[in-house]
mmCIF file of C-alpha atoms in Angstrom:
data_model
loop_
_atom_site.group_PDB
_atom_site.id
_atom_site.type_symbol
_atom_site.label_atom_id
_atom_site.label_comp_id
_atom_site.label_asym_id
_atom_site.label_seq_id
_atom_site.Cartn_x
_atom_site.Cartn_y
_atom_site.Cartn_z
ATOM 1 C CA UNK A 665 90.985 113.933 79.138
ATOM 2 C CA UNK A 666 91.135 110.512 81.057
ATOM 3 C CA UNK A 667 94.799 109.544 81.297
ATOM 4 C CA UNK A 668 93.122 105.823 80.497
ATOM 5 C CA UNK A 669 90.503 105.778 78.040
ATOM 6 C CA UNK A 670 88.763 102.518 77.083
ATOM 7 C CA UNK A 671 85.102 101.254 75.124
ATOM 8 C CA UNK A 672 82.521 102.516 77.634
ATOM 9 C CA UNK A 673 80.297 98.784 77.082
ATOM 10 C CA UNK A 674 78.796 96.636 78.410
ATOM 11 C CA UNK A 675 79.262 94.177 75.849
ATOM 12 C CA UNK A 676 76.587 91.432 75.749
ATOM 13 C CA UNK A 677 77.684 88.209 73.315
ATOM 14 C CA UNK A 678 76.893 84.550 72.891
ATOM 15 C CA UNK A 679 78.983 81.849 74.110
ATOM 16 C CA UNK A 680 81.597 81.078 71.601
ATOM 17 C CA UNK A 681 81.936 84.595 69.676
ATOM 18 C CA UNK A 682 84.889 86.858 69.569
ATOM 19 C CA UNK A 683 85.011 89.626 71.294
ATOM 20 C CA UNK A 684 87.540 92.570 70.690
ATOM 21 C CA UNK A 685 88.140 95.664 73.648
ATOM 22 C CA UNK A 686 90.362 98.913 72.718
ATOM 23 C CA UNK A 687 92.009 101.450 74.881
ATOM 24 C CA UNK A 688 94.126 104.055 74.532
ATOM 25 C CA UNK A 689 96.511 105.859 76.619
ATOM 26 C CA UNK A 690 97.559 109.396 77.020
ATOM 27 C CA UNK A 691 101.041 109.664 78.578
ATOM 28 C CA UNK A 692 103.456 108.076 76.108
ATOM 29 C CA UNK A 693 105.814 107.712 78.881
ATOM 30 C CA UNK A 694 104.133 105.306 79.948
ATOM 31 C CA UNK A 695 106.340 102.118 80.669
ATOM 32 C CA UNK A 696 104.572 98.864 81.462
ATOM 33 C CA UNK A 697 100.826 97.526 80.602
ATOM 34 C CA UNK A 698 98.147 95.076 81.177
ATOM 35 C CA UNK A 699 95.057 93.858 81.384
ATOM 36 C CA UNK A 700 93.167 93.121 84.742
ATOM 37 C CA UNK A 701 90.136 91.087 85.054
ATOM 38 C CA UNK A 702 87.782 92.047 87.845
ATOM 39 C CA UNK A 703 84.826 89.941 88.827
ATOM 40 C CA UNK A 704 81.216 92.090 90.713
ATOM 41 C CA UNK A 705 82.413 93.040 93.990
ATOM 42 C CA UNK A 706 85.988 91.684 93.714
ATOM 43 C CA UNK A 707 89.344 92.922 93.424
ATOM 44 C CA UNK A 708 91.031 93.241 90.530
ATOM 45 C CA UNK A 709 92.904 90.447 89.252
ATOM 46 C CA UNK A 710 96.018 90.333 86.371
ATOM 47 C CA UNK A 711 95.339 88.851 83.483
ATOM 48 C CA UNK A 712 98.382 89.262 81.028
ATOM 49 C CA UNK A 713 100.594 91.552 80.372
ATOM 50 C CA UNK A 714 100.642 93.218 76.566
ATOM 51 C CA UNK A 715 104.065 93.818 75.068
ATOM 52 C CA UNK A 716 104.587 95.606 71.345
ATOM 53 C CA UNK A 717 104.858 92.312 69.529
ATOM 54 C CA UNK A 718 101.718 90.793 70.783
ATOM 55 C CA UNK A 719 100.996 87.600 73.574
ATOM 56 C CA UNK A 720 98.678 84.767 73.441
ATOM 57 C CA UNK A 721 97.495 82.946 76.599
ATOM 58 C CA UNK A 722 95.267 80.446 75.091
ATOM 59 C CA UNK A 723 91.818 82.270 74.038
ATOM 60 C CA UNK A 724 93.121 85.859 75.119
ATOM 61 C CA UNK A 725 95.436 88.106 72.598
ATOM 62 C CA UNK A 726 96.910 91.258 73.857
ATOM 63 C CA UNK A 727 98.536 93.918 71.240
ATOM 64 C CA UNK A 728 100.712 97.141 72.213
ATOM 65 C CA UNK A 729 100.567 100.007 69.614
ATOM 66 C CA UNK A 730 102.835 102.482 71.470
ATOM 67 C CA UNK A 731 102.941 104.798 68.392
ATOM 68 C CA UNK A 732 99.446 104.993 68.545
ATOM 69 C CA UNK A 733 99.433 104.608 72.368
ATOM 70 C CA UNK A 734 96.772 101.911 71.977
ATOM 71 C CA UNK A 735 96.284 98.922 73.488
ATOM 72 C CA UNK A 736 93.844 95.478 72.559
ATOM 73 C CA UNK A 737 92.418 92.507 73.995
ATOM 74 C CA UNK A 738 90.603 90.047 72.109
ATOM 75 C CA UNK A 739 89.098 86.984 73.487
ATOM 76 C CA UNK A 740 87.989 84.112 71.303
ATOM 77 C CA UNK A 741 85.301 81.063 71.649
ATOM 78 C CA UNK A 742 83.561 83.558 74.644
ATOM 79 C CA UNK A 743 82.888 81.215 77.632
ATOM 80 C CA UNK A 744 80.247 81.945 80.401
ATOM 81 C CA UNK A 745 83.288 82.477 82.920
ATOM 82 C CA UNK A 746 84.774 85.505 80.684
ATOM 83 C CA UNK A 747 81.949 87.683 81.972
ATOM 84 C CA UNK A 748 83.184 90.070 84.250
ATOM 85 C CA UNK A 749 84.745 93.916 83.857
ATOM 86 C CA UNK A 750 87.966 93.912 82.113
ATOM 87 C CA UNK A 751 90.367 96.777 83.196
ATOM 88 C CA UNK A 752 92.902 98.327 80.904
ATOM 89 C CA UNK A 753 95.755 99.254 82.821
ATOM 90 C CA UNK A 754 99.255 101.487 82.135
ATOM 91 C CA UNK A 755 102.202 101.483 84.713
ATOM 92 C CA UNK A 756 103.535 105.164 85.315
ATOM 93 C CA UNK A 757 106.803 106.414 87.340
ATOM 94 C CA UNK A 758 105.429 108.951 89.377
ATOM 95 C CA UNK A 759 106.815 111.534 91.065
ATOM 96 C CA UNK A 760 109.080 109.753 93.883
ATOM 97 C CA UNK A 761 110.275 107.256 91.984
ATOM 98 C CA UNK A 762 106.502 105.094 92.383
ATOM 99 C CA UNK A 763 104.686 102.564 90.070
ATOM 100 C CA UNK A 764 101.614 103.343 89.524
ATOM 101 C CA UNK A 765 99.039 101.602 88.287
ATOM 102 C CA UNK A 766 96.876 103.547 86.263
ATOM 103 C CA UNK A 767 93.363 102.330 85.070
ATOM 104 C CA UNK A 768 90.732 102.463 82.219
ATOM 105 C CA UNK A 769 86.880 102.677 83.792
ATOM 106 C CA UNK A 770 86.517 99.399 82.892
ATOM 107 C CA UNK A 771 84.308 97.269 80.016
ATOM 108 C CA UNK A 772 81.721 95.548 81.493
ATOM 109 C CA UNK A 773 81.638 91.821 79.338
ATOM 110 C CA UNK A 774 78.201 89.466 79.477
ATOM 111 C CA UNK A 775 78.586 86.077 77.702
ATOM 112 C CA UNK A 776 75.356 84.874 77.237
ATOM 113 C CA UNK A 777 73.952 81.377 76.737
ATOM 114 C CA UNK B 1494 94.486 83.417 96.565
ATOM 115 C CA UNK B 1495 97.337 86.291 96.459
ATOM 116 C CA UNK B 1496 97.905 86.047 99.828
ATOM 117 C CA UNK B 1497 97.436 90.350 100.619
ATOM 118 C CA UNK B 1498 94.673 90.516 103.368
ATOM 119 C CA UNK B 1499 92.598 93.676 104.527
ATOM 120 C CA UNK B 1500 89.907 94.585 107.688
ATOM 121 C CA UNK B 1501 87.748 95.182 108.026
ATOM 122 C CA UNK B 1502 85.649 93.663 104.931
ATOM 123 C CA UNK B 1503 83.000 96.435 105.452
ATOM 124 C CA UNK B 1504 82.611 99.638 106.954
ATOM 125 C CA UNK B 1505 80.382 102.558 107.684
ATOM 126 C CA UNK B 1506 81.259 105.693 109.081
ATOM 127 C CA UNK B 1507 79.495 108.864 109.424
ATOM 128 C CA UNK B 1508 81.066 112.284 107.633
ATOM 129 C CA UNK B 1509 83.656 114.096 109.339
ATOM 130 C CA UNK B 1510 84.730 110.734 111.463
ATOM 131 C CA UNK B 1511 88.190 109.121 110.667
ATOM 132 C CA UNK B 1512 88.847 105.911 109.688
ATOM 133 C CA UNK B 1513 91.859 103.333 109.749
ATOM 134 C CA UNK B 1514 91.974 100.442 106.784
ATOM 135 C CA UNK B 1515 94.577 97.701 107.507
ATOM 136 C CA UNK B 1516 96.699 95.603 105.044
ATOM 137 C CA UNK B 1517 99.225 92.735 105.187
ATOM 138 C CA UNK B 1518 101.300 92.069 102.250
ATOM 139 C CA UNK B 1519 102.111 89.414 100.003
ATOM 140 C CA UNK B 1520 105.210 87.372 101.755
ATOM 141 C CA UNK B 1521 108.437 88.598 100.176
ATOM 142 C CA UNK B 1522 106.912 91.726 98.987
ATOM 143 C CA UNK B 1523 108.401 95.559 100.162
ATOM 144 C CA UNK B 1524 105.845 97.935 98.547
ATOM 145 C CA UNK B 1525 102.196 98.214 99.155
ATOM 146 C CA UNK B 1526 100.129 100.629 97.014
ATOM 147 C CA UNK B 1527 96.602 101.968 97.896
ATOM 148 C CA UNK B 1528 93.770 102.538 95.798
ATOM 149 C CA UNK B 1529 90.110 103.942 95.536
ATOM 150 C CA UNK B 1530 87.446 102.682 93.161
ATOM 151 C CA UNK B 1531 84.266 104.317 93.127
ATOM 152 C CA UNK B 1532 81.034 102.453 91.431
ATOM 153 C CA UNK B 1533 81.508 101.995 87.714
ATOM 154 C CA UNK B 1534 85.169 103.635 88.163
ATOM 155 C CA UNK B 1535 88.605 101.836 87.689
ATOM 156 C CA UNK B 1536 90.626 102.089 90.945
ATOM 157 C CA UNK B 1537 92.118 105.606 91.768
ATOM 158 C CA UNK B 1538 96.038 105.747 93.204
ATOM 159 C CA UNK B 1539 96.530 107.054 96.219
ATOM 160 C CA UNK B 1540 99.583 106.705 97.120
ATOM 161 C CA UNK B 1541 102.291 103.529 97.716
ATOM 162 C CA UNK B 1542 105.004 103.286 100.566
ATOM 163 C CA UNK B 1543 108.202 101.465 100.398
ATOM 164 C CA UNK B 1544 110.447 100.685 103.356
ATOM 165 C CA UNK B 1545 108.374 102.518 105.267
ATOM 166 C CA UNK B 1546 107.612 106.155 103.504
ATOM 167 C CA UNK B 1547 105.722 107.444 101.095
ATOM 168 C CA UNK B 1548 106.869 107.672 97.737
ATOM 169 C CA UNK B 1549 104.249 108.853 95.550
ATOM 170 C CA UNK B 1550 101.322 110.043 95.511
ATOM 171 C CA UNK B 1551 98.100 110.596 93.508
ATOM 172 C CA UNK B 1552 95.858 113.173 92.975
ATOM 173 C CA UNK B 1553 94.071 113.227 96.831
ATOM 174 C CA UNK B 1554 94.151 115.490 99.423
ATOM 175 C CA UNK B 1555 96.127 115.367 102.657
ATOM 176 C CA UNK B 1556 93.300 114.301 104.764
ATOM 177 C CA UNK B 1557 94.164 110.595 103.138
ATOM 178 C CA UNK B 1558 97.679 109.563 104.707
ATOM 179 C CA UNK B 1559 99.400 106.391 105.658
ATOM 180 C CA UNK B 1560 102.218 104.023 107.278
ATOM 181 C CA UNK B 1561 104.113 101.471 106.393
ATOM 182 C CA UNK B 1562 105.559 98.968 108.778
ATOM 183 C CA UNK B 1563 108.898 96.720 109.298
ATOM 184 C CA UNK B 1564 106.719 93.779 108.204
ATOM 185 C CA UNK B 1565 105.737 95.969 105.373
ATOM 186 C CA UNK B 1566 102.269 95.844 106.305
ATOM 187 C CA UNK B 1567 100.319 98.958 105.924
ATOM 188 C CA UNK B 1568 97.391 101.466 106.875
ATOM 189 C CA UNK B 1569 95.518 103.829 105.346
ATOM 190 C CA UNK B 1570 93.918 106.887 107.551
ATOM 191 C CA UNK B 1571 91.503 109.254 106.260
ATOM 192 C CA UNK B 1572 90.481 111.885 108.280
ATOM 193 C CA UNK B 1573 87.281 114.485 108.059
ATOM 194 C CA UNK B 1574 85.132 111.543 106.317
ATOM 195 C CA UNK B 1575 82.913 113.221 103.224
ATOM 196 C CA UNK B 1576 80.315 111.728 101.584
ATOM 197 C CA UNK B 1577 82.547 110.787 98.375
ATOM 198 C CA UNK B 1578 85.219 108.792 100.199
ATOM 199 C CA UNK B 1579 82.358 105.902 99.985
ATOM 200 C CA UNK B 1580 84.343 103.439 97.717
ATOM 201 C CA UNK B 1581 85.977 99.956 97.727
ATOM 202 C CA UNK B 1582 89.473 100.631 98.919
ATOM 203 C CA UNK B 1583 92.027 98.534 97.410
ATOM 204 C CA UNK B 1584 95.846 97.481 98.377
ATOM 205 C CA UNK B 1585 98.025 95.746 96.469
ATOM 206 C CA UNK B 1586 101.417 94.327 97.333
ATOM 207 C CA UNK B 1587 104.702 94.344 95.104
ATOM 208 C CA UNK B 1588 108.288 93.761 95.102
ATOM 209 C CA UNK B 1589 110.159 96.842 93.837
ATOM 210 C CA UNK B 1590 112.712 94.470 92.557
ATOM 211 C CA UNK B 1591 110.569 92.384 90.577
ATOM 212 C CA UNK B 1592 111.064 92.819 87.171
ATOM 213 C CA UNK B 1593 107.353 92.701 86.118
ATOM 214 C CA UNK B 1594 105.877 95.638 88.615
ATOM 215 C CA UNK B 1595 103.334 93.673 88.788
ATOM 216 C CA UNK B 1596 101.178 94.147 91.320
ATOM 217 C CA UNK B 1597 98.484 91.374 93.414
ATOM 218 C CA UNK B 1598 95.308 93.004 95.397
ATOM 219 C CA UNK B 1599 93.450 92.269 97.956
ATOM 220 C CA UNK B 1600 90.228 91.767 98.378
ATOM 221 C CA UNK B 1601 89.200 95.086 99.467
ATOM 222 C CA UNK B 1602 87.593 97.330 101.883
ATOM 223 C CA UNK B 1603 84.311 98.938 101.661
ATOM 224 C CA UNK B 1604 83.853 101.846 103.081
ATOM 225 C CA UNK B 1605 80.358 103.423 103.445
ATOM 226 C CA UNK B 1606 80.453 107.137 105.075
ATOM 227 C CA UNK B 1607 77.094 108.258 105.802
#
């Protein structure tokens, strides 16, 4: 089992609806975690972090379930400029003491005109 | 702009060669981490160095090793190129000390092995 499971996609929507992704997580000691955004042949770029009791950054929601080890990101009023692969992401202390970033496979998002 | 750089941009190598990947570091940051993202894969750790050694390290075999440099920047080696080493390969700079671990990339090398 993936240690960083998300939708597989691609999601294709029209400008202006909401769209929701999921992903769940398999080490619950897991400590810090976020959503990237990364663009075709880019790097990967933050996009917010996700706490327990939920964060807004304008048109973007993010919501930690650590009982359920689960992890959200909806986006309303879809613009063209949201399309792009969105990367769940969960921050592990591995062995020597390291951060690491550990990440979903990505879901691929298409906001159509 | 996050201000980590990489070179080369682009590479191709043929199997069993070695290769050397090259990054400079965010200013003010001490800890660079390495990753590997296949197509249609999130990035892979590899490992991440902090004042100057490795400490930790993912699931890839010795063959992939690196430094870490007074200036904190930082290069990747992988020896006995195979076929499935083709991938972008990412580093991204942090400051252990930061309290968000969060962590800026650069733009990436890709590495084609032949």
């Amino acid at each position: 089992r993936k240690e960083v499971e998300q939708d597989p996609g691609p999601f294709n929507v029209p400008e202006g609806a909401t769209v929701a992704f999921n992903c769940t997580y398999s080490n619950s000691a897991s400590q810090s975690f976020f959503w990237y955004r990364q663009d075709c042949r880019k790097e990967p770029k933050l996009l917010m972090s996700v706490y327990s009791s939920g964060n807004e950054d304008g048109r973007f929601t993010a919501q930690l379930n650590r009982a359920s080890q689960y992890i959200s990101l909806l986006i309303r009023d879809s613009k063209l400029s949201d399309s792009a692969t969105y990367l769940c992401v969960v921050i592990l202390i591995s062995s020597g003491s390291a951060r690491q970033l550990t990440f979903g496979s990505g879901t691929q998002l298409t906001v159509l005109p | 702009e996050t201000g980590v750089t990489q070179s080369p941009t682009h590479l191709i190598k043929t199997r069993g060669q070695q290769v050397t990947l090259r990054c400079s570091s965010q200013s003010g940051h001490n800890t660079v981490s390495w990753y590997q993202q296949a197509l249609g894969q999130g990035p892979q750790f590899i490992f991440q160095y902090y004042r100057e050694e490795e400490n930790g390290r993912g699931n890839f075999p010795p063959r992939f090793s690196g430094l870490q440099f007074p200036n904190y920047s930082s290069e990747l080696n992988v020896n006995a190129l195979e076929l499935d080493d083709s991938a972008l390969y990412l580093c991204a700079s942090s400051n252990r000390q930061g309290p968000s671990y969060e962590q800026y990339f650069g733009p990436g090398t890709r590495l084609t092995v032949t």
